[in-house]
Amino acid sequence: MGKKRQKKEPVIPTQDKRICGGICLCQFTIVTSCVALVYLAVAVYMPSYRAFTYGLEPVPVMCQAINTTLVNNCVWASCGEWCLTKSSGFCTQIHVTVRRNGTKITLEDCKRVQMVSCPRADTENLKRYNCNNDTECATLTGVFNCSLGHCANMSEIFLCHNHADGSLVDADKDNLKLKGFFECRHSKCVRYEKKMPNCDRYCSKITTTSINVYLQQGDNVYTGDCQRAFAHDQTNGNEIGQEIDPTEVWKNEAHGILIASCHTVNIEKNGTLIRATDCLNGTLVNETDIPQPFINFTTFWSIVENSSKIIDPSLKFLPPQDHLTIYNYSKLHINLEGCVNTLMGECAQFIKTHGNDGDNKTAQSRFPCYYRKNDSSLVVARFNLEKTWLELMIAVFVPSSLFIISFITLLVIGHSVHVGDDTKMRCLLCRKRKIKTQEE
């Protein structure tokens, strides 16, 4: 029988895993900390310095979107998804008006309170017809928005009042000519040429019988039969207002019907109390000026536009918006940098909530914002110095502490670990401690 082959000792002996693991972990931590410090210089340190030195007013005011545009090769964007790269291609630019907050009010002894909504038209989910497919458009009827033979049925969500005035196109035969807005009846489509379709969204009717209060809030209208309204603060033009004791500003028997626009509206105490914030454009309307028993939103908007009797001639309570205006036209950024680093579609949500400019008679986006005195060029939607300070402290101390601890640990390992003649690393301090323990 052959002799068993003896295992040879490896040229490089097996090292102590604890020593090797400690060295690798410290080196990895040092490299990671250095990379983090470089990245945080752009993502946190520089933005924090700008936030502390830019001079934004810490007290928020109100902004209202007035113009939202999609621009190609833009110089600036209201929100960019990655701060380390400059926005390119198409980007959204939002311009706003900047004003002081309106009046905080409560309406008491209310009855028949309800909320009527006129939701935004979602054109993305409209039924679409492909007129390039045989007879799919043979029965096309309604108002359509077409592009190269593909038509979306606008009549599903809009009621259009004017008729088309252009050339006639047969949707079943000349499908490639379907480009633009058309009014169709059984595939015979007339193009809108001189005037675009004048359409309103389909909305629920607003009850007007025994109603004396109408509060607009976004695309909603709150109605009720209330006895009196109290203000809890008073405005001071485009300067900061002040809180006051509850002051009666409207009474059912002494005044007409109250119409106002508010940022938030809350119904409390089983519908007998209404609390509203940032209320402005308060006007009084005669009961005879409002049709009974219902009106649609188009009629309501017309009444609001034509109402001119101000509820408070002194302009301290529920004043017109222009009385509170600080800047008429300013660029809006999500923050001072105009970008975020979450890569979670945050900008798309921001544009959706802050970019509604009142197109198609929808409510304009209305939100708190921050401005700088004597500089109308820029306002920001997000600004919090306390949060900025906390993030700065975390961004400074966490990577710095890890770097220092790992560096000191490597120095200790460098002085306490000895490589013997057999190329094996040994901890001298651990060895001395072990010998001392055995002697005892």
Coordinates of C-alpha atoms in Angstrom, one line a residue:
M1 CA 0.0 0.0 0.0
G2 CA 1.2 3.4 -0.8
K3 CA 2.1 5.9 1.9
K4 CA -0.3 8.6 2.8
R5 CA 0.7 11.9 1.4
Q6 CA 1.3 14.3 4.2
K7 CA -0.4 17.7 4.0
K8 CA 2.0 20.4 3.4
E9 CA 1.8 23.6 5.3
P10 CA 0.7 26.5 3.1
V11 CA 3.4 29.0 2.1
I12 CA 1.3 31.7 3.6
P13 CA -0.2 30.5 6.8
T14 CA -3.9 31.0 7.7
Q15 CA -4.3 34.5 9.2
D16 CA -6.4 35.4 12.2
K17 CA -9.8 36.2 10.8
R18 CA -10.5 38.8 13.5
I19 CA -7.4 40.8 12.6
C20 CA -8.0 40.6 8.9
G21 CA -11.7 41.3 9.3
G22 CA -11.0 44.4 11.5
I23 CA -8.5 45.8 9.0
C24 CA -10.8 45.3 6.0
L25 CA -13.8 46.8 7.9
C26 CA -11.9 49.9 8.9
Q27 CA -10.5 50.4 5.4
F28 CA -13.9 50.0 3.9
T29 CA -15.4 52.5 6.4
I30 CA -12.7 55.0 5.7
V31 CA -13.2 54.8 1.9
T32 CA -17.0 55.0 2.3
S33 CA -16.8 57.9 4.7
C34 CA -14.5 59.9 2.3
V35 CA -16.9 59.2 -0.6
A36 CA -19.9 60.2 1.6
L37 CA -18.1 63.5 2.6
V38 CA -17.5 64.3 -1.1
Y39 CA -21.1 63.6 -2.1
L40 CA -22.6 65.4 0.9
A41 CA -20.6 68.5 0.1
V42 CA -22.8 68.9 -3.0
A43 CA -26.0 67.3 -1.6
V44 CA -26.1 68.8 1.9
Y45 CA -23.2 71.2 2.8
M46 CA -23.5 73.7 0.0
P47 CA -27.4 73.8 0.0
S48 CA -27.3 74.2 3.8
Y49 CA -24.9 77.1 3.5
R50 CA -27.1 78.7 0.9
A51 CA -30.2 78.2 3.0
F52 CA -28.6 80.0 6.0
T53 CA -27.2 82.9 4.0
Y54 CA -29.8 83.4 1.2
G55 CA -32.1 85.5 3.4
L56 CA -35.5 83.9 3.0
E57 CA -38.2 85.1 5.4
P58 CA -38.9 82.3 7.9
V59 CA -42.6 83.1 8.1
P60 CA -44.5 81.5 5.2
V61 CA -46.8 83.4 2.9
M62 CA -49.2 82.1 0.2
C63 CA -48.4 81.5 -3.4
Q64 CA -50.8 80.8 -6.3
A65 CA -49.8 79.3 -9.6
I66 CA -50.7 81.6 -12.6
N67 CA -48.6 80.1 -15.4
T68 CA -47.2 76.6 -15.9
T69 CA -45.3 75.9 -19.1
L70 CA -43.4 72.9 -20.5
V71 CA -40.2 74.3 -22.0
N72 CA -37.6 72.6 -24.2
N73 CA -33.9 73.2 -23.4
C74 CA -34.9 75.3 -20.4
V75 CA -32.5 77.4 -18.4
W76 CA -34.2 76.6 -15.1
A77 CA -36.8 74.1 -13.8
S78 CA -39.2 74.3 -10.9
C79 CA -38.1 70.8 -9.9
G80 CA -35.3 68.5 -11.1
E81 CA -35.0 64.9 -10.1
W82 CA -31.2 64.8 -9.6
C83 CA -29.2 67.7 -8.2
L84 CA -25.8 66.5 -9.6
T85 CA -26.9 67.0 -13.2
K86 CA -28.4 70.0 -14.9
S87 CA -32.0 69.6 -16.3
S88 CA -32.0 69.1 -20.0
G89 CA -34.7 68.5 -22.6
F90 CA -38.2 69.4 -21.6
C91 CA -38.9 70.7 -18.1
T92 CA -41.7 72.4 -16.3
Q93 CA -41.6 76.0 -15.2
I94 CA -44.1 77.4 -12.7
H95 CA -44.7 81.1 -12.1
V96 CA -46.7 82.3 -9.1
T97 CA -48.1 85.3 -7.4
V98 CA -47.0 85.9 -3.8
R99 CA -49.2 87.4 -1.2
R100 CA -49.9 87.5 2.5
N101 CA -52.3 85.1 4.2
G102 CA -56.0 85.9 4.1
T103 CA -58.5 85.8 7.1
K104 CA -59.2 82.9 9.3
I105 CA -62.9 82.7 9.9
T106 CA -65.6 80.6 11.6
L107 CA -69.2 80.3 10.6
E108 CA -71.7 79.5 13.4
D109 CA -75.2 78.1 13.7
C110 CA -75.1 76.5 10.2
K111 CA -77.6 74.2 8.6
R112 CA -77.8 72.2 5.4
V113 CA -74.0 72.3 5.0
Q114 CA -72.7 70.3 2.0
M115 CA -69.7 70.1 -0.3
V116 CA -70.1 70.0 -4.1
S117 CA -67.1 69.0 -6.1
C118 CA -66.2 69.7 -9.7
P119 CA -63.3 67.3 -10.3
R120 CA -60.5 68.0 -12.7
A121 CA -60.9 66.5 -16.2
D122 CA -58.5 63.6 -16.7
T123 CA -57.9 63.6 -20.4
E124 CA -55.4 60.8 -20.1
N125 CA -58.1 58.2 -19.5
L126 CA -60.5 59.3 -22.3
K127 CA -61.7 56.6 -24.6
R128 CA -59.6 56.6 -27.8
Y129 CA -60.6 55.5 -31.3
N130 CA -58.2 54.3 -33.9
C131 CA -59.8 55.5 -37.1
N132 CA -57.0 53.7 -39.1
N133 CA -58.8 50.4 -38.3
D134 CA -61.5 49.7 -40.9
T135 CA -64.9 50.8 -39.5
E136 CA -64.0 51.6 -35.9
C137 CA -64.9 55.3 -36.5
A138 CA -68.0 54.7 -38.6
T139 CA -70.3 55.9 -35.8
L140 CA -68.0 58.6 -34.3
T141 CA -70.3 61.2 -32.6
G142 CA -69.3 64.0 -30.3
V143 CA -66.3 66.4 -29.9
F144 CA -62.9 64.7 -30.4
N145 CA -59.3 65.6 -30.2
C146 CA -57.5 63.8 -33.0
S147 CA -53.9 63.2 -34.0
L148 CA -53.1 61.2 -37.2
G149 CA -56.3 59.2 -37.1
H150 CA -56.3 58.5 -33.4
C151 CA -59.2 60.4 -31.6
A152 CA -60.0 60.9 -28.0
N153 CA -63.7 61.5 -27.0
M154 CA -63.8 64.8 -25.2
S155 CA -67.5 64.6 -24.9
E156 CA -67.1 62.1 -22.1
I157 CA -66.0 64.7 -19.6
F158 CA -66.8 68.1 -21.3
L159 CA -69.9 69.8 -22.5
C160 CA -69.0 71.9 -25.5
H161 CA -71.2 74.9 -26.4
N162 CA -70.0 76.1 -29.8
H163 CA -70.1 74.3 -33.1
A164 CA -67.2 73.6 -35.4
D165 CA -66.8 76.0 -38.3
G166 CA -64.3 74.4 -40.6
S167 CA -63.9 71.8 -43.4
L168 CA -65.7 68.5 -43.4
V169 CA -63.7 65.2 -43.0
D170 CA -65.0 61.7 -43.4
A171 CA -63.5 59.9 -40.4
D172 CA -64.2 56.5 -42.0
K173 CA -62.4 57.3 -45.3
D174 CA -60.0 60.2 -44.8
N175 CA -58.8 59.1 -41.4
L176 CA -55.2 60.6 -41.8
K177 CA -56.7 64.1 -42.1
L178 CA -58.0 63.8 -38.6
K179 CA -55.6 66.2 -36.8
G180 CA -56.9 68.8 -34.3
F181 CA -60.4 69.3 -32.8
F182 CA -63.5 68.0 -34.6
E183 CA -67.2 67.9 -34.0
C184 CA -68.4 64.5 -35.4
R185 CA -71.8 63.0 -36.2
H186 CA -71.8 59.5 -37.5
S187 CA -68.2 59.7 -38.8
K188 CA -68.9 63.1 -40.5
C189 CA -66.4 65.4 -38.7
V190 CA -66.2 69.2 -39.0
R191 CA -62.9 70.8 -38.0
Y192 CA -62.7 73.6 -35.4
E193 CA -60.7 76.2 -37.3
K194 CA -61.6 79.8 -36.4
K195 CA -62.6 79.1 -32.8
M196 CA -61.5 76.4 -30.5
P197 CA -64.1 74.3 -28.6
N198 CA -65.7 76.2 -25.7
C199 CA -66.3 73.5 -23.2
D200 CA -67.1 73.1 -19.5
R201 CA -66.4 70.1 -17.3
Y202 CA -69.4 68.0 -16.3
C203 CA -70.0 68.9 -12.7
S204 CA -72.7 68.3 -10.1
K205 CA -75.2 71.1 -9.6
I206 CA -75.0 73.4 -6.6
T207 CA -78.1 73.7 -4.4
T208 CA -79.1 77.4 -3.9
T209 CA -82.4 77.1 -2.0
S210 CA -82.1 78.5 1.6
I211 CA -78.3 78.9 1.1
N212 CA -76.5 82.1 2.2
V213 CA -72.8 81.0 2.3
Y214 CA -70.6 79.8 -0.6
L215 CA -67.0 79.0 0.2
Q216 CA -64.7 78.0 -2.7
Q217 CA -61.9 75.6 -1.8
G218 CA -59.9 74.3 -4.7
D219 CA -62.4 72.6 -7.1
N220 CA -65.0 72.3 -4.3
V221 CA -67.7 74.6 -3.1
Y222 CA -69.0 74.4 0.4
T223 CA -72.5 75.7 0.9
G224 CA -74.7 76.3 4.0
D225 CA -77.3 78.3 5.8
C226 CA -75.3 80.1 8.6
Q227 CA -76.2 82.9 11.0
R228 CA -72.9 84.7 11.5
A229 CA -69.2 84.8 10.7
F230 CA -66.3 85.7 13.0
A231 CA -62.8 86.7 12.0
H232 CA -59.8 85.6 14.1
D233 CA -57.2 87.8 12.5
Q234 CA -57.0 90.9 10.4
T235 CA -54.8 91.6 7.4
N236 CA -52.5 94.5 6.9
G237 CA -52.0 94.8 3.2
N238 CA -48.8 93.1 2.0
E239 CA -47.4 93.4 5.5
I240 CA -47.8 90.7 8.3
G241 CA -51.3 90.7 9.8
Q242 CA -52.2 90.1 13.4
E243 CA -54.4 87.8 15.4
I244 CA -57.4 89.4 17.2
D245 CA -60.3 88.4 19.4
P246 CA -63.2 86.9 17.5
T247 CA -64.8 89.8 15.6
E248 CA -68.2 89.5 13.8
V249 CA -67.8 90.4 10.1
W250 CA -71.0 89.0 8.6
K251 CA -74.5 88.4 9.8
N252 CA -77.3 86.7 8.0
E253 CA -80.1 89.2 8.6
A254 CA -77.9 92.3 8.1
H255 CA -76.0 91.4 5.0
G256 CA -76.5 89.6 1.7
I257 CA -75.2 86.2 0.6
L258 CA -71.5 85.6 1.5
I259 CA -69.1 84.4 -1.1
A260 CA -65.4 83.8 -0.4
S261 CA -62.4 81.8 -1.4
C262 CA -60.5 79.8 1.2
H263 CA -57.4 77.6 1.4
T264 CA -58.9 75.0 3.8
V265 CA -62.5 74.4 4.9
N266 CA -63.4 72.1 7.8
I267 CA -66.9 71.2 8.9
E268 CA -67.3 70.6 12.7
K269 CA -69.9 69.9 15.4
N270 CA -72.2 67.8 13.1
G271 CA -72.3 70.5 10.5
T272 CA -73.2 73.4 12.7
L273 CA -69.7 75.0 12.6
I274 CA -67.4 75.8 9.6
R275 CA -63.8 76.7 10.1
A276 CA -61.8 78.1 7.2
T277 CA -58.3 79.5 6.7
D278 CA -56.7 82.0 4.3
C279 CA -60.1 83.4 3.2
L280 CA -60.1 86.3 0.7
N281 CA -62.1 87.9 -2.0
G282 CA -65.1 88.1 0.3
T283 CA -68.1 89.6 -1.4
L284 CA -71.8 90.0 -0.8
V285 CA -74.5 89.1 -3.4
N286 CA -78.2 89.7 -3.4
E287 CA -80.4 86.7 -3.1
T288 CA -82.2 87.6 -6.3
D289 CA -78.9 87.4 -8.3
I290 CA -78.6 83.7 -7.6
P291 CA -81.0 81.4 -9.6
Q292 CA -83.1 78.9 -7.7
P293 CA -83.1 76.0 -6.9
F294 CA -79.9 74.9 -8.5
I295 CA -77.0 76.4 -10.5
N296 CA -74.1 74.8 -12.4
F297 CA -70.5 75.6 -11.8
T298 CA -70.3 77.8 -14.9
T299 CA -73.1 80.0 -13.6
F300 CA -71.5 80.1 -10.1
W301 CA -68.1 81.1 -11.6
S302 CA -69.8 83.9 -13.5
I303 CA -71.6 85.2 -10.3
V304 CA -68.2 85.2 -8.5
E305 CA -66.5 87.1 -11.3
N306 CA -69.3 89.7 -11.4
S307 CA -69.7 90.2 -7.6
S308 CA -68.1 93.5 -6.6
K309 CA -69.6 94.4 -3.3
I310 CA -66.8 93.9 -0.8
I311 CA -67.7 92.5 2.6
D312 CA -65.4 94.9 4.5
P313 CA -64.6 98.3 2.9
S314 CA -61.7 98.7 5.3
L315 CA -60.0 95.7 3.7
K316 CA -59.1 94.2 7.0
F317 CA -61.2 91.1 6.7
L318 CA -61.5 88.8 3.6
P319 CA -59.9 91.4 1.4
P320 CA -59.4 91.2 -2.4
Q321 CA -56.3 89.2 -3.4
D322 CA -54.5 92.2 -5.0
H323 CA -54.6 94.0 -1.7
L324 CA -52.4 91.3 -0.1
T325 CA -50.1 90.8 -3.1
I326 CA -46.3 91.1 -2.5
Y327 CA -45.0 90.0 -5.9
N328 CA -47.1 89.6 -9.0
Y329 CA -44.9 87.2 -11.0
S330 CA -42.1 85.0 -9.5
K331 CA -40.4 81.8 -10.4
L332 CA -41.2 78.8 -8.2
H333 CA -38.7 76.3 -7.1
I334 CA -39.4 73.2 -4.9
N335 CA -36.4 74.4 -2.7
L336 CA -33.5 76.7 -3.1
E337 CA -31.6 74.3 -5.3
G338 CA -34.7 73.6 -7.5
C339 CA -34.1 69.8 -7.3
V340 CA -34.4 66.7 -5.2
N341 CA -32.2 63.6 -4.9
T342 CA -34.8 61.0 -4.0
L343 CA -35.3 59.6 -7.6
M344 CA -38.8 58.5 -6.6
G345 CA -40.9 60.7 -9.0
E346 CA -41.1 63.4 -6.4
C347 CA -41.0 66.2 -9.0
A348 CA -44.0 64.7 -10.9
Q349 CA -46.1 64.8 -7.7
F350 CA -44.9 68.4 -7.0
I351 CA -45.9 69.6 -10.5
K352 CA -49.3 67.9 -10.0
T353 CA -50.0 69.6 -6.7
H354 CA -48.3 73.0 -7.3
G355 CA -48.6 73.5 -11.1
N356 CA -52.3 73.9 -11.7
D357 CA -52.6 77.4 -13.2
G358 CA -56.4 77.6 -13.6
D359 CA -56.5 76.2 -17.2
N360 CA -59.9 75.0 -18.3
K361 CA -61.5 76.8 -15.4
T362 CA -59.9 74.5 -12.8
A363 CA -58.8 75.8 -9.4
Q364 CA -55.3 77.3 -9.2
S365 CA -52.8 75.6 -7.0
R366 CA -52.5 77.5 -3.7
F367 CA -49.9 76.7 -1.1
P368 CA -47.5 78.2 1.5
C369 CA -44.2 79.4 0.2
Y370 CA -41.2 81.4 1.2
Y371 CA -39.8 84.6 -0.3
R372 CA -37.0 87.1 0.1
K373 CA -37.6 90.8 0.6
N374 CA -36.9 93.1 -2.3
D375 CA -36.3 90.1 -4.6
S376 CA -39.3 89.0 -6.7
S377 CA -37.2 86.6 -8.9
L378 CA -37.6 83.5 -6.8
V379 CA -39.8 81.8 -4.2
V380 CA -39.5 78.3 -2.8
A381 CA -42.1 75.8 -1.6
R382 CA -39.9 74.0 0.9
F383 CA -37.8 75.8 3.5
N384 CA -37.2 74.8 7.1
L385 CA -34.0 76.0 8.8
E386 CA -34.5 73.6 11.8
K387 CA -34.7 70.6 9.5
T388 CA -31.7 71.9 7.5
W389 CA -29.6 72.3 10.6
L390 CA -30.5 68.8 11.8
E391 CA -29.6 67.3 8.4
L392 CA -26.4 69.2 8.3
M393 CA -25.3 68.0 11.8
I394 CA -26.1 64.4 10.8
A395 CA -24.3 64.8 7.5
V396 CA -21.2 66.2 9.2
F397 CA -20.9 64.1 12.4
V398 CA -21.9 60.6 11.2
P399 CA -19.3 60.2 8.3
S400 CA -16.7 62.2 10.2
S401 CA -17.1 60.1 13.3
L402 CA -16.9 56.9 11.4
F403 CA -13.8 58.1 9.5
I404 CA -12.0 59.2 12.8
I405 CA -12.9 56.0 14.6
S406 CA -11.8 53.8 11.8
F407 CA -8.6 55.7 11.3
I408 CA -7.7 55.5 15.0
T409 CA -8.5 51.8 14.9
L410 CA -6.1 51.3 12.0
L411 CA -3.4 53.1 13.8
V412 CA -3.9 50.9 16.9
I413 CA -3.8 47.8 14.7
G414 CA -0.7 49.1 13.0
H415 CA 1.2 49.4 16.3
S416 CA -0.2 46.3 18.0
V417 CA -0.1 43.7 15.2
H418 CA 3.2 42.1 14.4
V419 CA 4.0 40.0 11.3
G420 CA 6.3 37.2 12.3
D421 CA 9.0 35.3 10.3
D422 CA 6.3 32.9 9.3
T423 CA 4.3 35.8 7.7
K424 CA 1.5 35.4 10.2
M425 CA 0.0 38.4 11.8
R426 CA -0.2 38.3 15.6
C427 CA -1.6 40.8 18.1
L428 CA 1.2 41.7 20.5
L429 CA -1.1 43.4 23.0
C430 CA -3.4 40.3 23.0
R431 CA -0.4 38.0 23.4
K432 CA 1.0 40.0 26.3
R433 CA -2.3 40.0 28.0
K434 CA -2.7 36.3 27.6
I435 CA 0.8 35.6 29.0
K436 CA 0.1 37.8 32.0
T437 CA -3.1 36.0 32.7
Q438 CA -1.3 32.6 32.6
E439 CA 1.3 33.8 35.0
E440 CA -1.3 34.9 37.5

